[in-house]
mmCIF file with all atom_site columns, C-alpha atoms in Angstrom:
data_model
loop_
_atom_site.group_PDB
_atom_site.id
_atom_site.type_symbol
_atom_site.label_atom_id
_atom_site.label_alt_id
_atom_site.label_comp_id
_atom_site.label_asym_id
_atom_site.label_entity_id
_atom_site.label_seq_id
_atom_site.pdbx_PDB_ins_code
_atom_site.Cartn_x
_atom_site.Cartn_y
_atom_site.Cartn_z
_atom_site.occupancy
_atom_site.B_iso_or_equiv
_atom_site.pdbx_formal_charge
_atom_site.auth_seq_id
_atom_site.auth_comp_id
_atom_site.auth_asym_id
_atom_site.auth_atom_id
_atom_site.pdbx_PDB_model_num
ATOM 1  C CA . LEU A 1 1  ? 13.300  -14.304 2.306  1.00 63.00 ? 1  LEU A CA 1
ATOM 2  C CA . MET A 1 2  ? 13.413  -14.086 6.056  1.00 62.00 ? 2  MET A CA 1
ATOM 3  C CA . PRO A 1 3  ? 16.786  -14.114 7.810  1.00 64.00 ? 3  PRO A CA 1
ATOM 4  C CA . LYS A 1 4  ? 17.755  -17.326 9.550  1.00 67.00 ? 4  LYS A CA 1
ATOM 5  C CA . PHE A 1 5  ? 18.444  -17.160 13.246 1.00 63.00 ? 5  PHE A CA 1
ATOM 6  C CA . THR A 1 6  ? 18.354  -19.418 16.265 1.00 59.00 ? 6  THR A CA 1
ATOM 7  C CA . THR A 1 7  ? 15.099  -19.289 18.182 1.00 68.00 ? 7  THR A CA 1
ATOM 8  C CA . GLN A 1 8  ? 14.183  -20.295 21.685 1.00 79.00 ? 8  GLN A CA 1
ATOM 9  C CA . LYS A 1 9  ? 10.636  -21.247 22.663 1.00 80.00 ? 9  LYS A CA 1
ATOM 10 C CA . ILE A 1 10 ? 8.871   -18.447 24.512 1.00 81.00 ? 10 ILE A CA 1
ATOM 11 C CA . GLY A 1 11 ? 6.599   -20.875 26.345 1.00 81.00 ? 11 GLY A CA 1
ATOM 12 C CA . LYS A 1 12 ? 5.062   -24.307 26.105 1.00 92.00 ? 12 LYS A CA 1
ATOM 13 C CA . LYS A 1 13 ? 1.488   -22.999 25.907 1.00 95.00 ? 13 LYS A CA 1
ATOM 14 C CA . VAL A 1 14 ? 0.845   -19.542 24.438 1.00 96.00 ? 14 VAL A CA 1
ATOM 15 C CA . ALA A 1 15 ? -2.481  -17.751 24.054 1.00 96.00 ? 15 ALA A CA 1
ATOM 16 C CA . ILE A 1 16 ? -3.407  -14.968 21.658 1.00 97.00 ? 16 ILE A CA 1
ATOM 17 C CA . VAL A 1 17 ? -6.379  -12.818 22.556 1.00 97.00 ? 17 VAL A CA 1
ATOM 18 C CA . GLY A 1 18 ? -7.770  -11.293 19.390 1.00 97.00 ? 18 GLY A CA 1
ATOM 19 C CA . LEU A 1 19 ? -7.391  -13.230 16.150 1.00 97.00 ? 19 LEU A CA 1
ATOM 20 C CA . GLY A 1 20 ? -7.865  -10.388 13.671 1.00 95.00 ? 20 GLY A CA 1
ATOM 21 C CA . LEU A 1 21 ? -5.092  -8.953  11.518 1.00 95.00 ? 21 LEU A CA 1
ATOM 22 C CA . MET A 1 22 ? -2.580  -8.322  14.304 1.00 97.00 ? 22 MET A CA 1
ATOM 23 C CA . GLY A 1 23 ? -3.295  -11.427 16.371 1.00 97.00 ? 23 GLY A CA 1
ATOM 24 C CA . GLY A 1 24 ? -3.406  -13.628 13.278 1.00 96.00 ? 24 GLY A CA 1
ATOM 25 C CA . SER A 1 25 ? -0.078  -12.248 12.069 1.00 96.00 ? 25 SER A CA 1
ATOM 26 C CA . PHE A 1 26 ? 1.477   -12.837 15.474 1.00 96.00 ? 26 PHE A CA 1
ATOM 27 C CA . ALA A 1 27 ? 0.158   -16.417 15.507 1.00 97.00 ? 27 ALA A CA 1
ATOM 28 C CA . LYS A 1 28 ? 1.560   -16.991 12.017 1.00 96.00 ? 28 LYS A CA 1
ATOM 29 C CA . ALA A 1 29 ? 5.012   -15.825 13.152 1.00 94.00 ? 29 ALA A CA 1
ATOM 30 C CA . LEU A 1 30 ? 4.907   -18.013 16.270 1.00 94.00 ? 30 LEU A CA 1
ATOM 31 C CA . ARG A 1 31 ? 4.084   -20.994 14.049 1.00 93.00 ? 31 ARG A CA 1
ATOM 32 C CA . ARG A 1 32 ? 6.674   -20.159 11.406 1.00 93.00 ? 32 ARG A CA 1
ATOM 33 C CA . TYR A 1 33 ? 9.508   -20.011 13.906 1.00 90.00 ? 33 TYR A CA 1
ATOM 34 C CA . ASN A 1 34 ? 8.182   -22.809 16.130 1.00 91.00 ? 34 ASN A CA 1
ATOM 35 C CA . LEU A 1 35 ? 8.233   -20.623 19.243 1.00 92.00 ? 35 LEU A CA 1
ATOM 36 C CA . CYS A 1 36 ? 5.689   -22.600 21.268 1.00 93.00 ? 36 CYS A CA 1
ATOM 37 C CA . GLU A 1 37 ? 4.276   -26.103 21.505 1.00 94.00 ? 37 GLU A CA 1
ATOM 38 C CA . THR A 1 38 ? 0.586   -25.217 21.793 1.00 96.00 ? 38 THR A CA 1
ATOM 39 C CA . LEU A 1 39 ? -1.069  -22.073 20.497 1.00 97.00 ? 39 LEU A CA 1
ATOM 40 C CA . ILE A 1 40 ? -4.506  -21.210 21.871 1.00 97.00 ? 40 ILE A CA 1
ATOM 41 C CA . GLY A 1 41 ? -6.630  -18.482 20.342 1.00 97.00 ? 41 GLY A CA 1
ATOM 42 C CA . TYR A 1 42 ? -9.430  -16.426 21.853 1.00 98.00 ? 42 TYR A CA 1
ATOM 43 C CA . ASP A 1 43 ? -11.724 -13.950 20.109 1.00 97.00 ? 43 ASP A CA 1
ATOM 44 C CA . HIS A 1 44 ? -15.328 -12.792 20.437 1.00 96.00 ? 44 HIS A CA 1
ATOM 45 C CA . ASN A 1 45 ? -15.720 -12.737 16.639 1.00 96.00 ? 45 ASN A CA 1
ATOM 46 C CA . GLU A 1 46 ? -16.940 -16.131 15.330 1.00 97.00 ? 46 GLU A CA 1
ATOM 47 C CA . THR A 1 47 ? -15.525 -15.480 11.846 1.00 96.00 ? 47 THR A CA 1
ATOM 48 C CA . HIS A 1 48 ? -12.056 -14.784 13.222 1.00 96.00 ? 48 HIS A CA 1
ATOM 49 C CA . LYS A 1 49 ? -12.192 -17.965 15.297 1.00 97.00 ? 49 LYS A CA 1
ATOM 50 C CA . LYS A 1 50 ? -13.216 -20.125 12.332 1.00 97.00 ? 50 LYS A CA 1
ATOM 51 C CA . GLU A 1 51 ? -10.595 -18.589 10.055 1.00 96.00 ? 51 GLU A CA 1
ATOM 52 C CA . ALA A 1 52 ? -7.824  -19.007 12.636 1.00 97.00 ? 52 ALA A CA 1
ATOM 53 C CA . ILE A 1 53 ? -8.599  -22.722 12.888 1.00 97.00 ? 53 ILE A CA 1
ATOM 54 C CA . SER A 1 54 ? -9.002  -23.261 9.139  1.00 97.00 ? 54 SER A CA 1
ATOM 55 C CA . LEU A 1 55 ? -5.718  -21.424 8.406  1.00 96.00 ? 55 LEU A CA 1
ATOM 56 C CA . ASN A 1 56 ? -3.955  -23.460 11.132 1.00 96.00 ? 56 ASN A CA 1
ATOM 57 C CA . LEU A 1 57 ? -2.949  -20.284 12.964 1.00 97.00 ? 57 LEU A CA 1
ATOM 58 C CA . VAL A 1 58 ? -3.912  -21.782 16.341 1.00 97.00 ? 58 VAL A CA 1
ATOM 59 C CA . ASP A 1 59 ? -4.240  -25.316 17.678 1.00 97.00 ? 59 ASP A CA 1
ATOM 60 C CA . LYS A 1 60 ? -7.582  -24.591 19.271 1.00 97.00 ? 60 LYS A CA 1
ATOM 61 C CA . ILE A 1 61 ? -9.956  -21.889 20.370 1.00 98.00 ? 61 ILE A CA 1
ATOM 62 C CA . GLY A 1 62 ? -9.921  -21.584 24.131 1.00 96.00 ? 62 GLY A CA 1
ATOM 63 C CA . SER A 1 63 ? -12.263 -20.242 26.760 1.00 95.00 ? 63 SER A CA 1
ATOM 64 C CA . GLN A 1 64 ? -11.517 -17.425 29.166 1.00 93.00 ? 64 GLN A CA 1
ATOM 65 C CA . ASP A 1 65 ? -10.845 -20.005 31.875 1.00 94.00 ? 65 ASP A CA 1
ATOM 66 C CA . GLU A 1 66 ? -8.233  -21.760 29.727 1.00 92.00 ? 66 GLU A CA 1
ATOM 67 C CA . LEU A 1 67 ? -6.336  -18.505 29.316 1.00 92.00 ? 67 LEU A CA 1
ATOM 68 C CA . LYS A 1 68 ? -5.450  -18.672 33.004 1.00 93.00 ? 68 LYS A CA 1
ATOM 69 C CA . ASP A 1 69 ? -3.286  -21.758 32.445 1.00 93.00 ? 69 ASP A CA 1
ATOM 70 C CA . VAL A 1 70 ? -0.970  -20.554 29.681 1.00 94.00 ? 70 VAL A CA 1
ATOM 71 C CA . ASP A 1 71 ? 2.710   -19.647 29.899 1.00 92.00 ? 71 ASP A CA 1
ATOM 72 C CA . LEU A 1 72 ? 2.360   -16.443 27.902 1.00 91.00 ? 72 LEU A CA 1
#
C-alpha cells in the first residue's frame, strides 16, 4: 500500500517525452495521484505510443509543436 498524502497539481498540461519504462512509470504515478489535468506523451517508438494510449497512461500522443504549450 502506498502512503496517503495531500497532493497539489504540478501543472494543468504535462508532457512526458519518452514513454518506455521510466516515462511510462512516471505517467502512471501522475495519473494515480491526479497531479495534472491533461497528460501528453511523445515518443519516436510506435509501440511505446500505442501501449501508452491503450494502458491509459497518457490522454494523447502529441507532436513536437504541442510540447511547446505545456506547463511542465
